Amino acid sequence: MGDSLPARCPMPSGWSFPARTTGGGSAIPATSCATWMSFWLLSATLEGRSEDATAALFSVPLCGMAQQVEWRAPMPYLVNRQVKIHFQQLGEGPPLVLQHGFSDSISGWYEAGWVKRLGRHFRLIMIDARGHGLSDKPHAPDAYDLSHRVDDVLTVIDTLGLERVHFLGYSMGGWIGLGLAQAAPHRLLSLTLGGIHPYGQDMSPYRRGIAHGMDGWAKLVQQAAGGRIPDSTMQRIRANDPQALAAAVAHDRPALKGPWDQLRCPCLLFAGTHDPLLPQVERFAHELPEAQLVRIEDADHTQAFFKPARLTPAFLELLQPSKDHV
């Protein structure tokens, strides 16, 4: 998988593509979208590139005849510890790694509006965590050790030739960010964590929920959020591999010792005011010498992720990638 379209699938006359197409793209008229994508997917399948075809299919939103959609090139993968990790790049600017929460995927960053708000300021590097999205889904609990998840992130940024990155993670993604800050603090330009703390967490509620299958887990998530989760998110949750998710939460999260008072990069913590984890997040904010705390009003643990407008002003002010914070 490369950064350009296959030679056997030339771009139709009058269409152009930027030099960098990995994760980004140019608009394709909707009247041609279905024909072009059918042709590209058929070519990829006939040439034996099923991963390209699958990634392209999941990367292109459904379109109506009167709309324009954004075509995105097939997404890259890499292999770490025999697990294939899927990631996507988009935008220009300082590198910002986005790591999603449990039972979500890269798609969540688009759906909740984070990509729209941050893509104009940063080079976004979005990673499907192992067990999620288009990444491999091992069924062995040991495959989900925090050290392996941190290695996944480091392998991605090493592959991209990046020495240091900004990091934004939510919930499980924030847990991975804590592991990254503990193992490789010198690789961080900044650390932004939502709905997470380093004091350990009992994962038995997750295990009980997943024991009812993905439909049961999705219902629990929806109930906990007061029914305010988009249908598309619920569909994405139901599409998960239940054995992989069960393996991912087979062990409780241990407390991470830090030393957090020696972490010198800018840090931003956020959580919903109705998130039961907020008191621990507030406690953690006092331990970090460079930390700011943002409370997302009228939001629980799940809902806070869907309110990027409440966080991005503080986020952009902290990092100052550009003067335009609109």
mmCIF file of C-alpha atoms in Angstrom, residues 79-314:
data_model
loop_
_atom_site.group_PDB
_atom_site.id
_atom_site.type_symbol
_atom_site.label_atom_id
_atom_site.label_comp_id
_atom_site.label_asym_id
_atom_site.label_seq_id
_atom_site.Cartn_x
_atom_site.Cartn_y
_atom_site.Cartn_z
ATOM 1 C CA VAL A 79 2.936 -5.056 12.178
ATOM 2 C CA ASN A 80 4.034 -4.969 15.810
ATOM 3 C CA ARG A 81 4.518 -8.196 17.772
ATOM 4 C CA GLN A 82 2.689 -10.091 15.021
ATOM 5 C CA VAL A 83 -0.349 -7.817 15.334
ATOM 6 C CA LYS A 84 -1.327 -5.690 12.348
ATOM 7 C CA ILE A 85 -2.039 -2.083 13.356
ATOM 8 C CA HIS A 86 -4.092 0.200 11.132
ATOM 9 C CA PHE A 87 -3.537 3.949 11.166
ATOM 10 C CA GLN A 88 -4.477 6.998 9.149
ATOM 11 C CA GLN A 89 -2.922 10.405 8.501
ATOM 12 C CA LEU A 90 -4.661 13.631 7.612
ATOM 13 C CA GLY A 91 -3.732 17.307 7.491
ATOM 14 C CA GLU A 92 -0.545 19.328 7.797
ATOM 15 C CA GLY A 93 1.268 20.828 10.762
ATOM 16 C CA PRO A 94 2.712 19.569 14.036
ATOM 17 C CA PRO A 95 2.110 15.813 14.467
ATOM 18 C CA LEU A 96 -0.797 14.917 16.760
ATOM 19 C CA VAL A 97 -1.550 11.287 17.614
ATOM 20 C CA LEU A 98 -5.226 10.536 18.329
ATOM 21 C CA GLN A 99 -6.047 7.355 20.260
ATOM 22 C CA HIS A 100 -9.706 6.400 20.674
ATOM 23 C CA GLY A 101 -11.533 4.790 23.571
ATOM 24 C CA PHE A 102 -12.736 1.262 24.262
ATOM 25 C CA SER A 103 -14.983 -0.362 21.619
ATOM 26 C CA ASP A 104 -14.551 2.645 19.302
ATOM 27 C CA SER A 105 -12.253 3.225 16.314
ATOM 28 C CA ILE A 106 -10.706 5.945 14.157
ATOM 29 C CA SER A 107 -14.196 6.683 12.835
ATOM 30 C CA GLY A 108 -15.172 8.154 16.186
ATOM 31 C CA TRP A 109 -12.797 11.101 15.729
ATOM 32 C CA TYR A 110 -14.618 12.033 12.521
ATOM 33 C CA GLU A 111 -18.096 11.472 13.880
ATOM 34 C CA ALA A 112 -17.615 13.498 17.067
ATOM 35 C CA GLY A 113 -16.104 16.440 15.164
ATOM 36 C CA TRP A 114 -12.496 16.249 16.369
ATOM 37 C CA VAL A 115 -11.056 15.880 12.874
ATOM 38 C CA LYS A 116 -12.954 18.907 11.622
ATOM 39 C CA ARG A 117 -11.714 21.051 14.509
ATOM 40 C CA LEU A 118 -8.108 19.860 14.697
ATOM 41 C CA GLY A 119 -7.320 18.839 11.124
ATOM 42 C CA ARG A 120 -6.693 22.419 10.014
ATOM 43 C CA HIS A 121 -4.011 22.896 12.679
ATOM 44 C CA PHE A 122 -2.250 19.533 12.906
ATOM 45 C CA ARG A 123 -1.003 16.545 11.014
ATOM 46 C CA LEU A 124 -3.399 14.042 12.560
ATOM 47 C CA ILE A 125 -2.156 10.497 13.089
ATOM 48 C CA MET A 126 -5.117 8.345 14.090
ATOM 49 C CA ILE A 127 -4.546 4.774 15.247
ATOM 50 C CA ASP A 128 -6.990 1.891 15.524
ATOM 51 C CA ALA A 129 -5.989 0.277 18.812
ATOM 52 C CA ARG A 130 -5.305 -3.454 18.679
ATOM 53 C CA GLY A 131 -8.603 -5.290 19.001
ATOM 54 C CA HIS A 132 -10.495 -2.400 17.394
ATOM 55 C CA GLY A 133 -11.408 -0.979 13.995
ATOM 56 C CA LEU A 134 -9.318 -2.336 11.123
ATOM 57 C CA SER A 135 -6.444 -3.475 13.338
ATOM 58 C CA ASP A 136 -5.952 -7.143 14.187
ATOM 59 C CA LYS A 137 -8.057 -8.547 17.012
ATOM 60 C CA PRO A 138 -6.127 -11.108 19.053
ATOM 61 C CA HIS A 139 -8.109 -13.166 21.555
ATOM 62 C CA ALA A 140 -5.291 -13.665 24.075
ATOM 63 C CA PRO A 141 -5.443 -11.300 27.092
ATOM 64 C CA ASP A 142 -1.647 -10.996 27.183
ATOM 65 C CA ALA A 143 -1.755 -9.341 23.748
ATOM 66 C CA TYR A 144 -3.389 -6.314 25.385
ATOM 67 C CA ASP A 145 -0.691 -5.607 27.937
ATOM 68 C CA LEU A 146 -0.157 -1.857 28.220
ATOM 69 C CA SER A 147 3.446 -2.215 27.085
ATOM 70 C CA HIS A 148 2.271 -3.735 23.784
ATOM 71 C CA ARG A 149 -0.234 -0.943 23.239
ATOM 72 C CA VAL A 150 2.442 1.668 23.904
ATOM 73 C CA ASP A 151 4.743 -0.131 21.476
ATOM 74 C CA ASP A 152 2.022 0.097 18.827
ATOM 75 C CA VAL A 153 2.047 3.892 19.102
ATOM 76 C CA LEU A 154 5.841 4.103 19.166
ATOM 77 C CA THR A 155 6.091 1.817 16.136
ATOM 78 C CA VAL A 156 3.720 4.059 14.181
ATOM 79 C CA ILE A 157 5.593 7.266 14.966
ATOM 80 C CA ASP A 158 8.956 5.567 14.401
ATOM 81 C CA THR A 159 7.752 4.336 11.018
ATOM 82 C CA LEU A 160 6.732 7.895 10.140
ATOM 83 C CA GLY A 161 10.172 9.172 11.170
ATOM 84 C CA LEU A 162 8.842 11.343 13.996
ATOM 85 C CA GLU A 163 10.968 12.050 17.054
ATOM 86 C CA ARG A 164 8.272 13.739 19.152
ATOM 87 C CA VAL A 165 4.501 14.102 18.871
ATOM 88 C CA HIS A 166 1.535 15.686 20.572
ATOM 89 C CA PHE A 167 -0.791 13.028 21.997
ATOM 90 C CA LEU A 168 -4.546 13.133 22.600
ATOM 91 C CA GLY A 169 -6.262 10.062 24.003
ATOM 92 C CA TYR A 170 -9.711 9.466 25.432
ATOM 93 C CA SER A 171 -10.573 6.858 28.073
ATOM 94 C CA MET A 172 -8.725 3.692 26.959
ATOM 95 C CA GLY A 173 -6.771 5.895 24.559
ATOM 96 C CA GLY A 174 -5.803 8.054 27.524
ATOM 97 C CA TRP A 175 -4.658 4.933 29.368
ATOM 98 C CA ILE A 176 -2.336 4.232 26.449
ATOM 99 C CA GLY A 177 -1.162 7.849 26.676
ATOM 100 C CA LEU A 178 -0.322 7.369 30.347
ATOM 101 C CA GLY A 179 1.740 4.333 29.424
ATOM 102 C CA LEU A 180 3.501 6.344 26.736
ATOM 103 C CA ALA A 181 4.270 9.142 29.195
ATOM 104 C CA GLN A 182 5.651 6.607 31.640
ATOM 105 C CA ALA A 183 7.748 4.649 29.128
ATOM 106 C CA ALA A 184 8.899 7.375 26.736
ATOM 107 C CA PRO A 185 8.210 10.891 28.083
ATOM 108 C CA HIS A 186 10.952 12.285 25.830
ATOM 109 C CA ARG A 187 8.792 11.453 22.786
ATOM 110 C CA LEU A 188 5.967 13.768 23.863
ATOM 111 C CA LEU A 189 5.528 17.385 22.816
ATOM 112 C CA SER A 190 2.333 17.509 24.870
ATOM 113 C CA LEU A 191 -0.108 15.136 26.534
ATOM 114 C CA THR A 192 -3.894 15.545 26.507
ATOM 115 C CA LEU A 193 -5.963 12.927 28.308
ATOM 116 C CA GLY A 194 -9.725 12.655 28.647
ATOM 117 C CA GLY A 195 -11.690 10.596 31.156
ATOM 118 C CA ILE A 196 -8.691 8.736 32.583
ATOM 119 C CA HIS A 197 -6.351 8.704 35.583
ATOM 120 C CA PRO A 198 -3.325 6.600 36.635
ATOM 121 C CA TYR A 199 -4.682 5.179 39.896
ATOM 122 C CA GLY A 200 -5.899 1.826 38.587
ATOM 123 C CA GLN A 201 -9.381 0.738 37.531
ATOM 124 C CA ASP A 202 -11.634 -2.233 38.169
ATOM 125 C CA MET A 203 -12.646 -3.521 34.724
ATOM 126 C CA SER A 204 -15.226 -6.051 35.955
ATOM 127 C CA PRO A 205 -18.188 -3.863 34.835
ATOM 128 C CA TYR A 206 -16.771 -4.034 31.309
ATOM 129 C CA ARG A 207 -16.348 -7.792 31.573
ATOM 130 C CA ARG A 208 -19.933 -8.251 32.765
ATOM 131 C CA GLY A 209 -21.266 -6.034 29.990
ATOM 132 C CA ILE A 210 -19.374 -7.813 27.235
ATOM 133 C CA ALA A 211 -20.536 -11.186 28.579
ATOM 134 C CA HIS A 212 -23.953 -10.245 27.142
ATOM 135 C CA GLY A 213 -22.501 -9.871 23.650
ATOM 136 C CA MET A 214 -22.088 -6.747 21.579
ATOM 137 C CA ASP A 215 -25.803 -5.951 21.545
ATOM 138 C CA GLY A 216 -25.852 -6.120 25.328
ATOM 139 C CA TRP A 217 -22.709 -4.020 25.630
ATOM 140 C CA ALA A 218 -24.090 -1.407 23.226
ATOM 141 C CA LYS A 219 -27.300 -1.151 25.263
ATOM 142 C CA LEU A 220 -25.309 -0.608 28.453
ATOM 143 C CA VAL A 221 -23.273 2.165 26.817
ATOM 144 C CA GLN A 222 -26.430 3.824 25.518
ATOM 145 C CA GLN A 223 -28.173 3.579 28.897
ATOM 146 C CA ALA A 224 -25.154 4.974 30.746
ATOM 147 C CA ALA A 225 -25.124 7.958 28.391
ATOM 148 C CA GLY A 226 -28.824 8.645 28.816
ATOM 149 C CA GLY A 227 -29.597 7.584 25.263
ATOM 150 C CA ARG A 228 -27.580 10.430 23.757
ATOM 151 C CA ILE A 229 -25.179 8.387 21.620
ATOM 152 C CA PRO A 230 -25.487 8.563 17.796
ATOM 153 C CA ASP A 231 -26.924 5.510 16.065
ATOM 154 C CA SER A 232 -23.803 5.236 13.914
ATOM 155 C CA THR A 233 -21.685 4.918 17.052
ATOM 156 C CA MET A 234 -23.958 2.182 18.348
ATOM 157 C CA GLN A 235 -23.623 0.315 15.059
ATOM 158 C CA ARG A 236 -19.850 0.593 15.312
ATOM 159 C CA ILE A 237 -19.899 -0.766 18.868
ATOM 160 C CA ARG A 238 -22.065 -3.714 17.821
ATOM 161 C CA ALA A 239 -19.647 -4.540 15.001
ATOM 162 C CA ASN A 240 -16.796 -5.263 17.425
ATOM 163 C CA ASP A 241 -15.309 -8.709 18.007
ATOM 164 C CA PRO A 242 -16.631 -9.713 21.467
ATOM 165 C CA GLN A 243 -13.774 -12.137 22.127
ATOM 166 C CA ALA A 244 -11.195 -9.447 21.370
ATOM 167 C CA LEU A 245 -12.886 -6.911 23.628
ATOM 168 C CA ALA A 246 -13.233 -9.479 26.395
ATOM 169 C CA ALA A 247 -9.511 -10.193 26.134
ATOM 170 C CA ALA A 248 -8.732 -6.466 26.221
ATOM 171 C CA VAL A 249 -10.431 -6.080 29.624
ATOM 172 C CA ALA A 250 -9.582 -9.495 31.069
ATOM 173 C CA HIS A 251 -7.265 -7.832 33.578
ATOM 174 C CA ASP A 252 -7.916 -4.797 35.766
ATOM 175 C CA ARG A 253 -5.864 -1.693 35.047
ATOM 176 C CA PRO A 254 -3.012 -1.427 37.549
ATOM 177 C CA ALA A 255 -1.950 1.845 39.130
ATOM 178 C CA LEU A 256 0.823 3.595 37.201
ATOM 179 C CA LYS A 257 3.453 5.182 39.422
ATOM 180 C CA GLY A 258 4.884 7.858 37.164
ATOM 181 C CA PRO A 259 6.854 9.759 38.512
ATOM 182 C CA TRP A 260 4.275 12.212 37.262
ATOM 183 C CA ASP A 261 5.803 15.240 38.969
ATOM 184 C CA GLN A 262 8.758 14.931 36.585
ATOM 185 C CA LEU A 263 6.681 15.055 33.407
ATOM 186 C CA ARG A 264 7.632 18.410 31.878
ATOM 187 C CA CYS A 265 5.631 18.598 28.663
ATOM 188 C CA PRO A 266 2.398 20.655 28.587
ATOM 189 C CA CYS A 267 -0.510 18.535 29.852
ATOM 190 C CA LEU A 268 -4.254 19.014 29.492
ATOM 191 C CA LEU A 269 -6.766 16.835 31.346
ATOM 192 C CA PHE A 270 -10.508 16.851 30.759
ATOM 193 C CA ALA A 271 -13.581 14.986 31.961
ATOM 194 C CA GLY A 272 -17.332 15.434 32.075
ATOM 195 C CA THR A 273 -18.842 16.927 35.211
ATOM 196 C CA HIS A 274 -21.024 13.794 35.503
ATOM 197 C CA ASP A 275 -18.144 11.393 34.896
ATOM 198 C CA PRO A 276 -17.588 9.256 38.029
ATOM 199 C CA LEU A 277 -13.860 9.424 37.265
ATOM 200 C CA LEU A 278 -13.760 13.235 37.596
ATOM 201 C CA PRO A 279 -12.491 13.287 41.229
ATOM 202 C CA GLN A 280 -9.505 11.120 40.282
ATOM 203 C CA VAL A 281 -8.852 13.253 37.198
ATOM 204 C CA GLU A 282 -8.857 16.351 39.424
ATOM 205 C CA ARG A 283 -6.448 14.650 41.819
ATOM 206 C CA PHE A 284 -4.143 13.770 38.938
ATOM 207 C CA ALA A 285 -4.187 17.362 37.676
ATOM 208 C CA HIS A 286 -2.650 18.458 40.977
ATOM 209 C CA GLU A 287 0.197 15.958 40.568
ATOM 210 C CA LEU A 288 1.265 17.186 37.138
ATOM 211 C CA PRO A 289 3.432 20.324 37.242
ATOM 212 C CA GLU A 290 2.391 21.473 33.760
ATOM 213 C CA ALA A 291 -1.280 20.427 33.796
ATOM 214 C CA GLN A 292 -4.473 22.284 33.021
ATOM 215 C CA LEU A 293 -7.916 20.841 33.753
ATOM 216 C CA VAL A 294 -11.074 21.344 31.697
ATOM 217 C CA ARG A 295 -14.442 20.184 33.039
ATOM 218 C CA ILE A 296 -16.985 19.409 30.322
ATOM 219 C CA GLU A 297 -20.303 20.653 31.693
ATOM 220 C CA ASP A 298 -23.398 18.447 31.613
ATOM 221 C CA ALA A 299 -21.517 15.418 30.259
ATOM 222 C CA ASP A 300 -20.821 11.948 31.576
ATOM 223 C CA HIS A 301 -17.900 9.726 30.614
ATOM 224 C CA THR A 302 -19.252 8.855 27.171
ATOM 225 C CA GLN A 303 -20.845 12.191 26.308
ATOM 226 C CA ALA A 304 -17.704 14.236 26.999
ATOM 227 C CA PHE A 305 -16.040 12.736 23.934
ATOM 228 C CA PHE A 306 -18.810 14.132 21.742
ATOM 229 C CA LYS A 307 -18.218 17.715 22.902
ATOM 230 C CA PRO A 308 -14.892 18.709 21.300
ATOM 231 C CA ALA A 309 -16.052 22.324 21.061
ATOM 232 C CA ARG A 310 -15.748 22.524 24.868
ATOM 233 C CA LEU A 311 -12.099 21.460 24.803
ATOM 234 C CA THR A 312 -10.500 22.692 21.596
ATOM 235 C CA PRO A 313 -10.126 26.373 22.611
ATOM 236 C CA ALA A 314 -8.036 25.407 25.659
#
